[in-house]
């Protein structure tokens, strides 16, 4: 093997260049971004070699004797036989793991509330740091902590940590720590005492390199300041990185608890960093405890948590909110993406499928009730508008919420989607007046393993804050041993050990930190089908 790395490295590099470039790693001026790992004690020699070739690291990782570098093909040839280089690999991309769907349910599913743990249940959380590696944090949000938050900007050039162009990080933060202040939503740790570390790796483009993720992990550890540390990573990518794997393994050995999203493509393909042995991989389930159709399933999945239609914070004023009321009753209404902001009142009118202007004489200025199907949402809204309708209410043709888009089509009236059952109910009230409003707001429903991940990271932090004498491995073991088993008995590839449970883990640890063995990382499991698989 040593002989291969010394004599065959250049050939191997040249063979891999084409494949890696196809993985989306193209850099500036025809160069490709790679992650270089130095041999032990050879980091300085490697950087001098790069300097002689006129190459400056895009991101230096001296603590890991590694660097991210843009290289041309001729640079790869020059690395042939260099004793300072241990390995070279693509600096693979990492993406947020969220989906724009909306179905609501609460913190109680993971037992992270006073009903399960008693009053002041997270009062000791100030002894712990919960670090978010994500797209930033809206520090002006009405429902998020301010005084206990620290941030680090630009570990990979993403910008200021307190600006969240992608909205993803602020949503994750709300699930973790939204305040118990009578407005908005409630987080897993709602007292405002938990230490939050914000490390921004995503800008508005929505991706980052694995080297940036390694640097972000280092930044979290810099903010740790002697506290127990839980790191939330609602992100991932399909390619692994040995440098990244080693960095996370080192952090886990040093006592850091690492949690990441399992992935959203609904396949058995592994995602990273979630599938490294040092990281807890989190799958997503819905309000009925069924596995989400998008959630990845494989032997690395360790725990499951709510990830379908999670309501949480987004940057102030960035969300669309829908309201539909009739006769004192409120109906859940999800704004069509692209809807105008307006509030309209009028009688309910049955417009069928909405495939033609539907308001007859005397019905103008009504609110159109339209069934889903046949034509696009935008065409339905335009037909309502053409008939003189003031607003369009489109009801689903299957169970569940209706979260639709106008696809960039310009309309002039507010439009929302509602559940099938609510639409059928409103059809019995034709001619009666209703109020429809689409407005800006500060909260939104998101879907994804990104949304499941902070439930697990938050529960881990909550339980650890109540048992600070325990190690990260003991907390991890307790979460696995106390999870609510779903799907096939025991661990499976869909739910892992099951739905994370704060009270059950807390009760288990009352008997002592070492009552359960370590889970052994992200390997193992039966790999069988979960009972909730769609």
XYZ file of C-alpha atoms in Angstrom:
534
model
C 0.000 0.000 0.000
C 2.821 2.427 0.839
C 4.440 1.647 -2.490
C 1.181 2.409 -4.287
C 0.844 5.802 -2.609
C 4.397 6.743 -3.466
C 4.657 5.371 -6.986
C 1.047 5.310 -8.163
C -0.315 8.495 -6.609
C -0.012 10.628 -9.723
C -1.682 8.031 -11.942
C -4.513 7.659 -9.439
C -4.937 11.421 -9.214
C -5.158 11.779 -12.985
C -7.712 8.970 -13.184
C -9.879 10.635 -10.569
C -9.765 14.202 -11.912
C -12.595 13.709 -14.381
C -14.863 12.012 -11.854
C -14.238 14.651 -9.217
C -14.845 17.536 -11.580
C -18.196 15.918 -12.396
C -18.979 15.991 -8.674
C -19.298 19.769 -8.897
C -15.910 20.773 -7.555
C -14.872 23.033 -10.441
C -13.017 26.054 -9.157
C -11.733 29.330 -10.541
C -10.080 29.669 -13.958
C -10.407 25.993 -14.831
C -9.006 24.792 -11.533
C -10.663 22.328 -9.188
C -10.907 22.598 -5.415
C -9.244 19.788 -3.463
C -8.650 18.962 0.186
C -4.987 18.050 0.835
C -3.929 16.060 3.888
C -0.275 16.278 4.943
C 1.674 13.422 6.430
C 2.250 13.790 10.185
C 4.563 16.725 10.864
C 4.735 17.687 7.164
C 2.098 20.431 7.028
C 4.619 23.255 6.714
C 6.543 21.351 4.030
C 3.308 20.880 2.091
C 2.382 24.558 2.310
C 5.884 25.552 1.140
C 5.486 23.223 -1.814
C 2.186 24.883 -2.707
C 3.708 28.347 -2.316
C 6.521 27.469 -4.722
C 3.848 26.659 -7.276
C 2.149 29.997 -6.639
C -0.835 28.382 -4.888
C -2.387 29.858 -1.758
C -4.799 27.700 0.261
C -8.430 28.715 -0.102
C -8.854 27.612 3.502
C -6.005 26.517 5.797
C -6.727 23.891 8.470
C -3.412 23.715 10.351
C -4.974 22.012 13.380
C -5.743 19.091 11.068
C -2.567 19.407 8.941
C -4.825 19.953 5.941
C -5.755 22.683 3.483
C -8.330 23.372 0.774
C -6.602 24.350 -2.479
C -7.571 25.111 -6.088
C -5.384 23.039 -8.427
C -4.986 22.656 -12.168
C -4.143 19.336 -13.832
C -0.464 20.241 -14.041
C -0.421 20.883 -10.282
C -1.617 17.338 -9.714
C 1.232 15.970 -11.801
C 3.699 18.004 -9.736
C 2.504 16.299 -6.564
C 3.798 12.941 -7.798
C 5.885 11.256 -5.112
C 5.882 14.249 -2.759
C 6.615 12.863 0.736
C 4.733 15.684 2.456
C 1.373 14.655 0.956
C -0.582 11.911 2.709
C -3.671 12.071 0.494
C -5.680 14.332 -1.750
C -9.454 14.305 -2.223
C -12.212 16.538 -3.597
C -13.384 19.324 -1.294
C -16.932 18.058 -1.629
C -19.972 20.263 -1.185
C -22.396 20.290 1.723
C -26.006 21.495 1.409
C -28.820 22.421 3.798
C -31.253 19.513 4.204
C -34.673 21.191 4.089
C -37.749 20.969 1.901
C -40.436 23.665 1.464
C -43.466 21.714 2.774
C -45.813 22.541 5.614
C -47.559 20.276 8.176
C -47.630 21.319 11.859
C -47.015 19.457 15.086
C -45.282 20.096 18.433
C -42.367 19.593 20.750
C -44.336 17.126 22.894
C -43.659 14.270 20.454
C -40.054 14.136 21.711
C -41.054 14.742 25.370
C -39.139 18.026 25.481
C -41.558 20.048 27.597
C -42.599 20.774 31.149
C -45.441 18.258 30.936
C -42.840 15.498 30.767
C -39.908 16.944 32.701
C -41.475 19.411 35.139
C -41.094 23.155 35.561
C -37.728 24.772 34.842
C -36.753 21.634 32.967
C -33.911 23.341 31.063
C -32.717 25.610 33.862
C -29.203 24.079 33.782
C -28.746 24.521 30.027
C -26.448 27.506 30.509
C -23.708 25.024 31.405
C -23.739 23.769 27.826
C -23.003 25.146 24.362
C -25.264 24.209 21.469
C -23.451 25.108 18.270
C -25.310 25.558 14.945
C -23.319 25.163 11.749
C -25.706 26.578 9.193
C -26.728 29.678 7.206
C -26.756 32.231 10.021
C -29.120 33.561 12.668
C -31.521 36.495 12.725
C -30.514 38.081 16.029
C -33.357 40.615 15.697
C -36.043 37.923 15.828
C -38.741 38.471 18.424
C -38.709 34.818 19.518
C -35.006 33.956 19.635
C -32.389 34.416 22.389
C -29.975 37.329 22.086
C -27.855 37.605 25.234
C -26.656 33.987 25.278
C -25.657 33.902 21.602
C -22.139 34.074 20.165
C -21.268 33.885 16.509
C -18.339 33.467 14.156
C -18.396 34.763 10.620
C -16.535 33.709 7.497
C -15.086 30.257 8.254
C -15.427 29.715 4.522
C -16.409 33.143 3.225
C -20.166 32.930 3.870
C -20.575 36.370 5.449
C -21.818 37.717 8.774
C -23.213 35.124 11.176
C -26.117 37.389 12.184
C -27.424 37.598 8.597
C -29.409 34.639 7.242
C -30.069 34.985 3.516
C -31.161 31.352 3.245
C -33.539 31.430 6.275
C -32.511 27.836 7.051
C -30.314 28.491 10.080
C -32.889 30.715 11.760
C -35.525 27.999 11.308
C -33.240 25.379 12.878
C -32.440 27.774 15.736
C -36.132 28.204 16.537
C -36.664 24.468 16.943
C -33.693 24.383 19.282
C -34.263 27.477 21.390
C -37.355 29.573 20.541
C -38.362 31.363 23.726
C -41.267 30.645 26.062
C -42.576 34.204 25.783
C -46.256 33.786 24.760
C -45.575 34.544 21.070
C -44.433 32.506 18.094
C -43.258 28.966 18.774
C -41.607 26.989 21.562
C -38.178 25.420 21.191
C -36.748 22.317 22.831
C -34.757 24.595 25.189
C -37.087 27.595 25.652
C -35.792 29.276 28.831
C -33.293 31.480 27.004
C -30.417 30.156 29.110
C -28.729 27.703 26.748
C -25.527 28.964 25.166
C -25.886 29.192 21.392
C -22.900 29.264 19.072
C -23.631 30.296 15.487
C -21.106 29.439 12.791
C -22.162 30.449 9.302
C -21.100 28.282 6.359
C -23.990 28.862 3.913
C -24.698 32.104 2.104
C -27.619 32.730 -0.238
C -26.232 30.178 -2.739
C -26.982 27.372 -0.290
C -23.826 25.249 -0.283
C -20.404 25.052 1.328
C -17.241 22.948 1.083
C -16.280 20.162 3.462
C -13.209 22.207 4.409
C -15.533 25.011 5.537
C -17.410 22.473 7.635
C -14.181 21.335 9.279
C -13.268 24.952 10.013
C -16.766 25.517 11.411
C -16.348 22.548 13.746
C -13.085 24.089 14.952
C -14.927 27.390 15.489
C -17.547 25.639 17.622
C -14.796 24.197 19.768
C -13.243 27.652 20.125
C -16.565 28.922 21.519
C -16.895 25.935 23.870
C -15.107 27.593 26.808
C -15.079 24.517 29.046
C -18.748 23.679 28.541
C -20.231 20.450 27.216
C -20.676 20.872 23.462
C -23.412 19.634 21.118
C -23.056 20.463 17.415
C -26.119 20.614 15.129
C -25.494 20.081 11.413
C -28.694 20.208 9.377
C -26.688 19.667 6.233
C -24.861 17.053 4.203
C -23.737 15.699 0.856
C -23.425 12.335 -0.861
C -19.619 12.167 -1.009
C -17.478 11.360 2.009
C -14.183 13.013 2.936
C -11.419 11.282 4.871
C -10.143 14.594 6.228
C -13.630 15.510 7.379
C -14.176 12.049 8.863
C -10.969 12.307 10.855
C -11.811 15.809 12.109
C -15.185 14.645 13.413
C -13.689 11.513 14.938
C -11.134 13.652 16.776
C -13.880 15.963 18.067
C -15.968 13.010 19.262
C -12.982 11.545 21.091
C -12.497 14.963 22.707
C -16.038 14.838 24.129
C -18.121 16.664 21.511
C -21.576 15.280 20.673
C -22.252 15.558 16.927
C -25.682 15.408 15.259
C -26.447 15.643 11.519
C -29.241 15.183 8.977
C -29.569 11.757 7.327
C -30.535 13.233 3.950
C -33.607 13.979 1.858
C -33.557 11.916 -1.320
C -35.641 9.040 0.068
C -33.047 6.416 -0.867
C -30.646 4.133 0.981
C -27.680 6.234 -0.112
C -25.582 7.556 2.750
C -25.062 11.253 3.423
C -22.118 12.902 5.136
C -21.238 13.962 7.800
C -24.277 12.073 9.191
C -22.918 8.659 8.162
C -19.539 8.976 9.880
C -19.303 6.711 12.925
C -18.714 9.708 15.206
C -21.982 11.426 14.223
C -25.621 10.724 15.146
C -27.577 10.396 11.877
C -31.166 11.660 12.154
C -34.134 10.542 10.052
C -37.413 12.449 9.708
C -40.914 11.310 10.612
C -44.313 12.966 10.571
C -46.993 13.781 13.125
C -48.312 10.203 12.949
C -44.808 8.812 13.650
C -44.533 7.497 10.107
C -41.222 7.809 8.285
C -41.155 10.751 5.875
C -41.115 9.763 2.213
C -38.012 11.900 1.612
C -35.991 10.603 4.578
C -32.912 8.559 3.675
C -32.701 5.077 5.165
C -29.514 3.112 5.738
C -27.425 1.422 8.402
C -26.075 4.768 9.613
C -29.486 6.087 10.755
C -29.419 6.208 14.538
C -32.449 8.218 15.690
C -35.633 9.701 14.249
C -37.458 12.937 15.059
C -40.185 15.245 13.721
C -39.207 16.562 10.299
C -42.457 17.018 8.373
C -44.087 20.428 8.490
C -42.112 21.817 11.428
C -43.210 25.323 12.397
C -40.317 27.532 13.451
C -38.743 30.955 13.200
C -37.518 32.572 9.981
C -35.941 36.031 9.550
C -38.393 38.751 10.530
C -40.964 39.497 7.823
C -39.663 36.858 5.422
C -42.564 34.383 5.623
C -45.969 34.319 3.950
C -48.848 33.666 6.344
C -52.391 32.665 5.441
C -55.561 33.155 7.486
C -59.046 31.918 6.635
C -61.991 32.455 8.972
C -65.716 31.877 8.626
C -68.340 32.341 11.310
C -65.776 32.492 14.094
C -64.014 29.320 12.918
C -60.394 29.413 11.740
C -59.127 27.086 9.013
C -55.499 26.320 8.307
C -54.601 28.105 5.069
C -51.170 27.912 3.436
C -50.429 30.786 1.043
C -49.671 29.902 -2.550
C -46.022 30.722 -3.195
C -46.118 34.016 -5.114
C -49.504 35.139 -3.756
C -50.085 38.847 -3.354
C -50.390 40.269 0.155
C -54.008 41.270 0.780
C -57.030 40.780 3.019
C -60.432 40.184 1.412
C -63.938 39.403 2.647
C -66.785 37.955 0.592
C -69.335 35.173 0.235
C -68.125 31.632 -0.429
C -68.742 30.514 -4.015
C -68.356 26.978 -5.444
C -66.122 27.202 -8.536
C -65.627 23.463 -9.086
C -62.219 22.803 -10.631
C -61.800 26.479 -11.462
C -61.098 25.690 -15.122
C -63.144 28.714 -16.305
C -64.269 32.075 -14.833
C -66.836 30.841 -12.358
C -68.605 33.703 -10.640
C -72.098 34.194 -12.070
C -74.111 37.406 -11.951
C -74.647 38.492 -8.380
C -71.663 36.479 -7.140
C -68.895 38.947 -7.984
C -66.644 39.918 -5.106
C -66.919 36.435 -3.646
C -64.226 34.035 -2.440
C -63.752 31.157 -4.899
C -63.786 27.626 -3.477
C -61.821 25.548 -6.003
C -60.973 21.841 -6.052
C -57.422 20.770 -6.810
C -56.874 19.050 -10.164
C -57.126 19.429 -13.960
C -55.172 22.704 -14.366
C -52.405 24.579 -12.563
C -52.924 26.522 -9.358
C -52.030 29.730 -11.196
C -54.705 29.153 -13.851
C -57.300 28.488 -11.164
C -56.452 31.765 -9.444
C -56.512 33.674 -12.751
C -59.950 32.235 -13.584
C -61.256 33.270 -10.175
C -59.812 36.725 -10.733
C -61.324 36.954 -14.243
C -64.795 36.226 -12.827
C -64.524 39.034 -10.295
C -63.471 36.934 -7.337
C -61.685 38.617 -4.451
C -59.678 35.607 -3.352
C -59.010 31.964 -4.270
C -59.278 29.069 -1.801
C -58.011 25.822 -3.356
C -58.769 22.652 -1.422
C -56.806 19.428 -1.692
C -58.032 16.285 -3.440
C -56.200 13.989 -0.996
C -55.641 13.993 2.758
C -53.114 16.473 4.093
C -52.198 20.116 3.711
C -51.993 21.815 0.337
C -48.831 23.863 -0.073
C -48.739 25.105 -3.676
C -47.013 27.599 -5.912
C -48.129 29.968 -8.647
C -44.936 29.178 -10.526
C -43.967 32.811 -11.041
C -47.336 33.775 -12.584
C -48.509 37.245 -11.545
C -51.949 37.429 -9.945
C -53.875 40.218 -8.252
C -55.864 38.415 -5.545
C -54.750 36.470 -2.457
C -54.677 32.690 -2.833
C -54.250 29.826 -0.360
C -54.387 26.038 -0.140
C -56.463 24.187 2.464
C -57.115 20.572 3.446
C -59.678 18.496 1.582
C -61.867 18.046 4.667
C -61.959 21.797 5.273
C -62.881 22.457 1.651
C -65.765 19.995 1.803
C -66.930 21.585 5.030
C -66.907 25.076 3.513
C -68.929 23.818 0.545
C -71.848 23.397 2.979
C -71.630 27.117 3.809
C -71.942 28.617 0.318
C -73.127 32.211 0.274
C -71.933 32.872 3.796
C -69.213 35.447 4.343
C -65.587 34.497 4.992
C -62.330 36.404 5.489
C -59.128 35.512 3.593
C -55.775 37.149 4.396
C -52.248 36.619 3.080
C -49.646 38.630 4.969
C -45.981 38.701 5.884
C -44.856 36.889 8.999
C -41.954 35.673 11.086
C -42.634 31.912 11.167
C -42.875 29.169 8.561
C -43.426 25.437 8.188
C -40.466 23.547 6.712
C -39.924 19.892 5.860
C -36.691 17.896 5.876
C -34.223 15.891 7.888
C -32.785 19.346 8.576
C -35.836 19.967 10.735
C -35.573 16.585 12.489
C -31.917 17.145 13.409
C -32.417 20.037 15.881
C -35.050 18.004 17.721
C -32.366 15.391 18.455
C -29.574 17.906 19.088
C -31.896 19.885 21.361
C -32.961 16.812 23.312
C -29.316 15.741 23.619
C -28.397 19.160 25.006
C -31.404 19.192 27.322
C -30.676 15.745 28.756
C -26.936 16.407 29.027
C -27.548 19.667 30.907
C -29.433 17.636 33.525
C -26.626 15.036 33.770
C -23.406 16.984 33.288
C -21.282 14.229 34.848
C -22.009 12.004 31.851
C -19.782 11.837 28.789
C -20.881 12.506 25.239
C -20.795 8.763 24.494
C -22.972 8.025 27.542
C -25.534 10.643 26.488
C -25.544 9.168 22.987
C -26.059 5.669 24.374
C -28.899 6.827 26.613
C -30.695 8.496 23.699
C -30.463 5.272 21.690
C -31.478 2.993 24.561
C -34.497 5.114 25.523
C -35.824 5.889 22.028
C -39.393 4.890 21.201
C -38.983 1.847 18.967
C -40.787 2.244 15.629
C -40.860 0.061 12.538
C -39.320 -3.374 12.965
C -38.340 -4.340 16.530
C -34.891 -3.056 17.431
C -32.724 -0.866 15.290
C -33.657 -0.601 11.612
C -32.489 1.445 8.652
C -35.499 3.788 8.600
C -35.966 4.870 12.231
C -32.631 3.748 13.674
C -33.292 3.005 17.342
C -36.522 5.040 17.127
C -38.058 8.391 18.039
C -35.863 10.350 20.452
C -37.466 10.744 23.903
C -36.242 13.340 26.387
C -38.066 12.106 29.486
C -37.164 8.468 28.911
C -33.482 9.324 28.435
C -33.556 11.510 31.534
C -35.146 8.717 33.576
C -32.586 6.219 32.319
C -29.684 8.440 33.354
C -31.055 8.867 36.873
C -29.709 5.372 37.487
C -26.220 6.499 36.455
C -24.293 7.472 33.357
C -22.869 4.042 32.618
C -26.114 2.047 32.635
C -25.961 1.523 28.863
C -23.077 0.719 26.502
C -21.960 3.013 23.717
C -23.968 2.546 20.517
C -20.786 1.816 18.627
C -21.219 4.715 16.250
C -23.173 4.762 13.037
C -22.532 1.199 11.903
C -24.662 -1.878 12.339
C -28.433 -2.214 12.419
C -30.622 -4.713 10.664
C -31.107 -2.717 7.504
C -34.699 -3.946 7.374
C -37.713 -1.975 6.297
C -39.326 0.366 8.815
C -42.994 -0.202 9.485
C -43.764 3.413 8.587
C -42.150 3.397 5.181
C -44.627 4.881 2.652
